[in-house]
Amino acid sequence: MGSLHQQPAIKRPHVVVFPYPSQGHINPLMEFAKRLVSKNLHVTFITTERIRERMIQAQDGVAAHVTTVMQDIRIETVPDGLSPDNEETKDRDMIFDLLRKVGGHKFEQLIERLNSEGDTVSCIVYDSFLEWVPIIANKFDIPSALLWTQSCAVYSIYYHFYAGMVKAKDEAENARDIIAIPGLPQLCQSDLPSFLQPSNTYASLLRFQLNQFSTVSQATWILGNSFNELEMAEIQSMDSLIPIRTVGPLVPSAFLDGNNPDDQDVGTHLWKAANCIDWLNKKEASTVVYVSFGSLAVLSKEQIIEIALGLKASQHSFLWVIRPDHNKEEEKDIRDFLEGFIEETMDQGLVVSWCPQMAVLNHPSVGMFVTHSGWNSTLESLSSGLPVLTISQRSDQTTNSKYIEDVWKTGIRLNKTRDGPVGRDEMEKSIKTIMEGESGVDLRKNALQWKTLAKKAMVKGGSSNKNIDWFVHEVIARTTLA
Ligand code: UDP
């Protein structure tokens, strides 16, 4: 018999998750989406039509259990605004502008449609690169959560520059000048994100990075892909400015916390991942050097040659991811060089266009990671307990590599100079130090300690897990009140 005082049914909150359309942003936001689903929220994941198409093509053959993890996440698309005439453009201002205008307009229509279909949106989790999203959310009176996809140190650095609390220097010779920012270790100019260094030639990318803060006051919550134990002072120092709550590392659950053993791959690759696991299975424990520069970096021919010869001279087995998108002018020379190199080193290494990185980093045969130190790769190396050799290219990678070497002490950094790339001899020596030397043992020990702390943050009762629970409760409270 029904009670006269029946409570109104509580709606299952519906969270829309909207990453910037590039691999390093889609991955952590998809992992966050999976966590929300596991906490019984209903999630719609937004991406652009072009990216969706690439994901479908690349996913062909993804293991069934990974697809199962994602089946409860509804995918919707918006256009990126690029036409066949300008889809190859490198003009960042144009790319951001079109996404904001064309994508933003369609995004508004999408929210209207979801609401009118009875799938009322309770909250929008957006990538800080999409600074226009909270304005749309406010129009609909929907609370929004900014998800910062770089480190909290970088969050603090950009904010201090944005707010004029620290001034950029314009003289290249001052690369060793100290930049003082509360909560951060002493940084030289050359430790700052490359866009803040005097040598920066990407003015639009610096504008874009700083612009992330222009609408931060309109976001209801600010979340970060990091964890308290890793960046305690950096996080605390932002409490009196714009507090950030960490919910990471946002990596497939099976490799870290084990809360969802089926979550063994992010499932959002934009390139088809090669099966290199069979090859790794044939190698002895901790004998393989894994090399990857992420999804965006385009290395010069010179740098590719130096890496190749450094790897070869190290005499260690290697697995090297070389994406097919080379610098156009050097493309033919690079292909010719690689063809010869791959043949010569057939017994030593394997070169692939893309791989399932977390599975590789966690494979027992892998002994170290040569990385550009993008933020996801950095968190993934810490979560996997692997020592690293960093060869940063640009953006926040310079700051991440400073932390890796001097703060977290899990790796060695090699910096390219203005005159040239990192050389083969430095590569060979550093690989040998990590794989064979005493200091390599210490780096590995430190990395394993970070892995333990990262896991602790993500399991029940851990700092990031509690922050995710807090966020879910906040969303539920607002949905029930609505
Ligand atoms: N990645 C991958 N397979 C590869 C190379 C990279 O799955 O062969 C993933 C990697 O695990 C990470 C992302 O691509 O999640 C790259 O992000 P990151 O922040 O490291 O660098 P970005 O691509 O943004 O420069």
Coordinates of C-alpha atoms and ligand atoms in Angstrom, one line a residue, residues 22-25 27-28 266 269 290 292-297 321 353-358 372-378 380 397, ligand 1:
S22 CA 42.7 16.2 -28.3
Q23 CA 44.0 12.9 -26.9
G24 CA 45.6 14.3 -23.8
H25 CA 42.3 15.9 -22.8
N27 CA 41.6 10.5 -21.9
P28 CA 41.4 12.0 -18.4
V266 CA 40.9 4.3 -21.7
H269 CA 42.4 6.1 -28.8
Y290 CA 59.6 2.3 -23.8
S292 CA 56.8 7.8 -26.7
F293 CA 56.3 11.5 -27.2
G294 CA 52.5 11.6 -26.8
S295 CA 49.9 12.6 -29.3
L296 CA 51.0 16.1 -30.4
A297 CA 54.7 16.5 -30.5
V321 CA 56.0 4.7 -30.7
S353 CA 52.5 3.9 -34.6
W354 CA 50.5 3.8 -31.4
C355 CA 50.1 1.5 -28.4
P356 CA 47.8 1.0 -25.4
Q357 CA 50.2 3.0 -23.2
M358 CA 49.0 2.1 -19.7
H372 CA 58.1 14.1 -23.6
S373 CA 56.6 14.4 -20.1
G374 CA 53.1 15.5 -21.1
W375 CA 50.9 15.6 -18.0
N376 CA 49.1 12.3 -18.6
S377 CA 52.3 10.4 -19.5
T378 CA 53.8 11.8 -16.3
E380 CA 50.8 7.4 -15.9
Q397 CA 56.3 19.5 -20.3
Ligands
UDP1 N1 49.1 7.4 -25.5 C1 48.7 6.1 -25.8 N2 49.5 5.4 -26.7 C2 50.6 5.9 -27.3 C3 51.0 7.2 -26.9 C4 50.2 7.9 -26.0 O1 47.7 5.6 -25.3 O2 51.2 5.2 -28.1 C5 48.3 8.1 -24.5 C6 48.9 8.3 -23.2 O3 48.7 7.1 -22.4 C7 48.3 9.6 -22.7 C8 48.0 10.4 -23.9 O4 48.1 9.5 -25.0 O5 47.1 9.3 -21.9 C9 49.0 11.5 -24.2 O6 48.8 12.5 -23.3 P1 50.0 13.4 -22.7 O7 49.4 14.4 -21.7 O8 51.0 12.5 -22.1 O9 50.6 14.1 -23.9 P2 50.0 15.0 -25.2 O10 49.6 14.0 -26.2 O11 48.9 15.8 -24.6 O12 51.2 15.8 -25.6

